[in-house]
Amino acid sequence: DSNIIKEIERRGHFGVIFIDTSHEESHTYTELMFYSAFLTEDGYLVLHDYDEGGVRNAVNKFLGERQDFIMTDVRRDGGTLVILRRRE
């Protein structure tokens, strides 16, 4: 939605961005690339349903291409969360 994108761009950068995506690899990857641009230097990207193949594949592709990010944790509490952050 273009209104959501405008609002994100207006607000600037965020310390935590939670992505609950469609589970499709290409869509998830596009969201990772888009939202990572709005993350503070010490911020975190958190994705839901990391056990879904499309999400896991997109995260792995993102990490392979973006050497400035690392995976810091995977949580399995009522759904799988993966936590990414910029390298120090």
mmCIF file with all atom_site columns, C-alpha atoms in Angstrom:
data_model
loop_
_atom_site.group_PDB
_atom_site.id
_atom_site.type_symbol
_atom_site.label_atom_id
_atom_site.label_alt_id
_atom_site.label_comp_id
_atom_site.label_asym_id
_atom_site.label_entity_id
_atom_site.label_seq_id
_atom_site.pdbx_PDB_ins_code
_atom_site.Cartn_x
_atom_site.Cartn_y
_atom_site.Cartn_z
_atom_site.occupancy
_atom_site.B_iso_or_equiv
_atom_site.pdbx_formal_charge
_atom_site.auth_seq_id
_atom_site.auth_comp_id
_atom_site.auth_asym_id
_atom_site.auth_atom_id
_atom_site.pdbx_PDB_model_num
ATOM 1  C CA . ASP A 1 1  ? 0.000  0.000   0.000  1.00 0.00 ? 1  ASP A CA 1
ATOM 2  C CA . SER A 1 2  ? 1.518  3.311   -1.061 1.00 0.00 ? 2  SER A CA 1
ATOM 3  C CA . ASN A 1 3  ? 0.148  5.105   2.032  1.00 0.00 ? 3  ASN A CA 1
ATOM 4  C CA . ILE A 1 4  ? 2.038  2.720   4.316  1.00 0.00 ? 4  ILE A CA 1
ATOM 5  C CA . ILE A 1 5  ? 5.255  3.233   2.364  1.00 0.00 ? 5  ILE A CA 1
ATOM 6  C CA . LYS A 1 6  ? 4.846  7.027   2.558  1.00 0.00 ? 6  LYS A CA 1
ATOM 7  C CA . GLU A 1 7  ? 4.288  6.826   6.317  1.00 0.00 ? 7  GLU A CA 1
ATOM 8  C CA . ILE A 1 8  ? 7.389  4.662   6.817  1.00 0.00 ? 8  ILE A CA 1
ATOM 9  C CA . GLU A 1 9  ? 9.479  7.041   4.742  1.00 0.00 ? 9  GLU A CA 1
ATOM 10 C CA . ARG A 1 10 ? 8.100  10.012  6.703  1.00 0.00 ? 10 ARG A CA 1
ATOM 11 C CA . ARG A 1 11 ? 8.950  8.503   10.086 1.00 0.00 ? 11 ARG A CA 1
ATOM 12 C CA . GLY A 1 12 ? 12.555 7.624   9.232  1.00 0.00 ? 12 GLY A CA 1
ATOM 13 C CA . HIS A 1 13 ? 14.433 4.853   11.006 1.00 0.00 ? 13 HIS A CA 1
ATOM 14 C CA . PHE A 1 14 ? 13.285 2.223   13.500 1.00 0.00 ? 14 PHE A CA 1
ATOM 15 C CA . GLY A 1 15 ? 15.040 0.209   16.213 1.00 0.00 ? 15 GLY A CA 1
ATOM 16 C CA . VAL A 1 16 ? 12.915 -2.903  15.652 1.00 0.00 ? 16 VAL A CA 1
ATOM 17 C CA . ILE A 1 17 ? 11.063 -3.914  12.506 1.00 0.00 ? 17 ILE A CA 1
ATOM 18 C CA . PHE A 1 18 ? 8.773  -6.948  12.708 1.00 0.00 ? 18 PHE A CA 1
ATOM 19 C CA . ILE A 1 19 ? 7.953  -8.635  9.400  1.00 0.00 ? 19 ILE A CA 1
ATOM 20 C CA . ASP A 1 20 ? 5.089  -11.130 9.231  1.00 0.00 ? 20 ASP A CA 1
ATOM 21 C CA . THR A 1 21 ? 5.309  -11.866 5.549  1.00 0.00 ? 21 THR A CA 1
ATOM 22 C CA . SER A 1 22 ? 3.378  -13.855 2.951  1.00 0.00 ? 22 SER A CA 1
ATOM 23 C CA . HIS A 1 23 ? 5.844  -16.802 3.212  1.00 0.00 ? 23 HIS A CA 1
ATOM 24 C CA . GLU A 1 24 ? 6.678  -16.502 -0.487 1.00 0.00 ? 24 GLU A CA 1
ATOM 25 C CA . GLU A 1 25 ? 10.434 -16.294 -0.994 1.00 0.00 ? 25 GLU A CA 1
ATOM 26 C CA . SER A 1 26 ? 10.480 -13.417 -3.496 1.00 0.00 ? 26 SER A CA 1
ATOM 27 C CA . HIS A 1 27 ? 7.989  -11.336 -1.515 1.00 0.00 ? 27 HIS A CA 1
ATOM 28 C CA . THR A 1 28 ? 9.849  -11.918 1.765  1.00 0.00 ? 28 THR A CA 1
ATOM 29 C CA . TYR A 1 29 ? 13.192 -11.062 0.168  1.00 0.00 ? 29 TYR A CA 1
ATOM 30 C CA . THR A 1 30 ? 11.734 -7.834  -1.258 1.00 0.00 ? 30 THR A CA 1
ATOM 31 C CA . GLU A 1 31 ? 10.415 -6.891  2.178  1.00 0.00 ? 31 GLU A CA 1
ATOM 32 C CA . LEU A 1 32 ? 13.798 -7.589  3.786  1.00 0.00 ? 32 LEU A CA 1
ATOM 33 C CA . MET A 1 33 ? 15.575 -5.386  1.262  1.00 0.00 ? 33 MET A CA 1
ATOM 34 C CA . PHE A 1 34 ? 13.010 -2.583  1.624  1.00 0.00 ? 34 PHE A CA 1
ATOM 35 C CA . TYR A 1 35 ? 12.664 -2.527  5.406  1.00 0.00 ? 35 TYR A CA 1
ATOM 36 C CA . SER A 1 36 ? 16.379 -2.968  6.117  1.00 0.00 ? 36 SER A CA 1
ATOM 37 C CA . ALA A 1 37 ? 16.902 0.517   4.670  1.00 0.00 ? 37 ALA A CA 1
ATOM 38 C CA . PHE A 1 38 ? 14.797 1.932   7.540  1.00 0.00 ? 38 PHE A CA 1
ATOM 39 C CA . LEU A 1 39 ? 16.623 0.152   10.350 1.00 0.00 ? 39 LEU A CA 1
ATOM 40 C CA . THR A 1 40 ? 18.815 2.069   12.792 1.00 0.00 ? 40 THR A CA 1
ATOM 41 C CA . GLU A 1 41 ? 22.475 1.042   12.953 1.00 0.00 ? 41 GLU A CA 1
ATOM 42 C CA . ASP A 1 42 ? 21.863 -0.927  16.167 1.00 0.00 ? 42 ASP A CA 1
ATOM 43 C CA . GLY A 1 43 ? 18.353 -2.099  15.223 1.00 0.00 ? 43 GLY A CA 1
ATOM 44 C CA . TYR A 1 44 ? 16.838 -5.541  14.694 1.00 0.00 ? 44 TYR A CA 1
ATOM 45 C CA . LEU A 1 45 ? 14.807 -7.162  11.942 1.00 0.00 ? 45 LEU A CA 1
ATOM 46 C CA . VAL A 1 46 ? 12.469 -9.835  13.322 1.00 0.00 ? 46 VAL A CA 1
ATOM 47 C CA . LEU A 1 47 ? 10.675 -12.226 10.980 1.00 0.00 ? 47 LEU A CA 1
ATOM 48 C CA . HIS A 1 48 ? 7.804  -14.551 11.833 1.00 0.00 ? 48 HIS A CA 1
ATOM 49 C CA . ASP A 1 49 ? 7.484  -18.136 10.549 1.00 0.00 ? 49 ASP A CA 1
ATOM 50 C CA . TYR A 1 50 ? 11.155 -18.716 9.832  1.00 0.00 ? 50 TYR A CA 1
ATOM 51 C CA . ASP A 1 51 ? 10.410 -22.452 9.545  1.00 0.00 ? 51 ASP A CA 1
ATOM 52 C CA . GLU A 1 52 ? 8.395  -21.764 6.386  1.00 0.00 ? 52 GLU A CA 1
ATOM 53 C CA . GLY A 1 53 ? 10.592 -22.610 3.394  1.00 0.00 ? 53 GLY A CA 1
ATOM 54 C CA . GLY A 1 54 ? 10.046 -19.348 1.551  1.00 0.00 ? 54 GLY A CA 1
ATOM 55 C CA . VAL A 1 55 ? 10.886 -17.244 4.608  1.00 0.00 ? 55 VAL A CA 1
ATOM 56 C CA . ARG A 1 56 ? 13.987 -19.285 5.445  1.00 0.00 ? 56 ARG A CA 1
ATOM 57 C CA . ASN A 1 57 ? 15.197 -19.186 1.833  1.00 0.00 ? 57 ASN A CA 1
ATOM 58 C CA . ALA A 1 58 ? 14.667 -15.420 1.621  1.00 0.00 ? 58 ALA A CA 1
ATOM 59 C CA . VAL A 1 59 ? 16.522 -14.832 4.891  1.00 0.00 ? 59 VAL A CA 1
ATOM 60 C CA . ASN A 1 60 ? 19.427 -17.004 3.723  1.00 0.00 ? 60 ASN A CA 1
ATOM 61 C CA . LYS A 1 61 ? 19.563 -15.165 0.388  1.00 0.00 ? 61 LYS A CA 1
ATOM 62 C CA . PHE A 1 62 ? 19.441 -11.789 2.168  1.00 0.00 ? 62 PHE A CA 1
ATOM 63 C CA . LEU A 1 63 ? 22.249 -12.777 4.547  1.00 0.00 ? 63 LEU A CA 1
ATOM 64 C CA . GLY A 1 64 ? 24.310 -14.125 1.642  1.00 0.00 ? 64 GLY A CA 1
ATOM 65 C CA . GLU A 1 65 ? 24.041 -10.846 -0.220 1.00 0.00 ? 65 GLU A CA 1
ATOM 66 C CA . ARG A 1 66 ? 24.078 -8.441  2.715  1.00 0.00 ? 66 ARG A CA 1
ATOM 67 C CA . GLN A 1 67 ? 27.322 -9.079  4.550  1.00 0.00 ? 67 GLN A CA 1
ATOM 68 C CA . ASP A 1 68 ? 26.448 -6.187  6.874  1.00 0.00 ? 68 ASP A CA 1
ATOM 69 C CA . PHE A 1 69 ? 23.738 -8.321  8.577  1.00 0.00 ? 69 PHE A CA 1
ATOM 70 C CA . ILE A 1 70 ? 23.946 -11.435 10.753 1.00 0.00 ? 70 ILE A CA 1
ATOM 71 C CA . MET A 1 71 ? 21.430 -13.804 12.315 1.00 0.00 ? 71 MET A CA 1
ATOM 72 C CA . THR A 1 72 ? 21.474 -13.422 16.085 1.00 0.00 ? 72 THR A CA 1
ATOM 73 C CA . ASP A 1 73 ? 18.752 -15.801 17.241 1.00 0.00 ? 73 ASP A CA 1
ATOM 74 C CA . VAL A 1 74 ? 16.001 -18.222 16.272 1.00 0.00 ? 74 VAL A CA 1
ATOM 75 C CA . ARG A 1 75 ? 13.096 -18.600 18.709 1.00 0.00 ? 75 ARG A CA 1
ATOM 76 C CA . ARG A 1 76 ? 10.535 -21.373 18.611 1.00 0.00 ? 76 ARG A CA 1
ATOM 77 C CA . ASP A 1 77 ? 7.775  -20.230 20.963 1.00 0.00 ? 77 ASP A CA 1
ATOM 78 C CA . GLY A 1 78 ? 4.359  -20.662 19.357 1.00 0.00 ? 78 GLY A CA 1
ATOM 79 C CA . GLY A 1 79 ? 5.801  -19.884 15.922 1.00 0.00 ? 79 GLY A CA 1
ATOM 80 C CA . THR A 1 80 ? 9.345  -19.433 14.783 1.00 0.00 ? 80 THR A CA 1
ATOM 81 C CA . LEU A 1 81 ? 11.007 -16.029 14.938 1.00 0.00 ? 81 LEU A CA 1
ATOM 82 C CA . VAL A 1 82 ? 14.378 -15.201 13.439 1.00 0.00 ? 82 VAL A CA 1
ATOM 83 C CA . ILE A 1 83 ? 16.255 -12.127 14.596 1.00 0.00 ? 83 ILE A CA 1
ATOM 84 C CA . LEU A 1 84 ? 18.728 -10.291 12.372 1.00 0.00 ? 84 LEU A CA 1
ATOM 85 C CA . ARG A 1 85 ? 20.929 -7.286  13.089 1.00 0.00 ? 85 ARG A CA 1
ATOM 86 C CA . ARG A 1 86 ? 23.735 -5.343  11.468 1.00 0.00 ? 86 ARG A CA 1
ATOM 87 C CA . ARG A 1 87 ? 27.264 -6.523  12.058 1.00 0.00 ? 87 ARG A CA 1
ATOM 88 C CA . GLU A 1 88 ? 29.243 -4.505  14.567 1.00 0.00 ? 88 GLU A CA 1
#
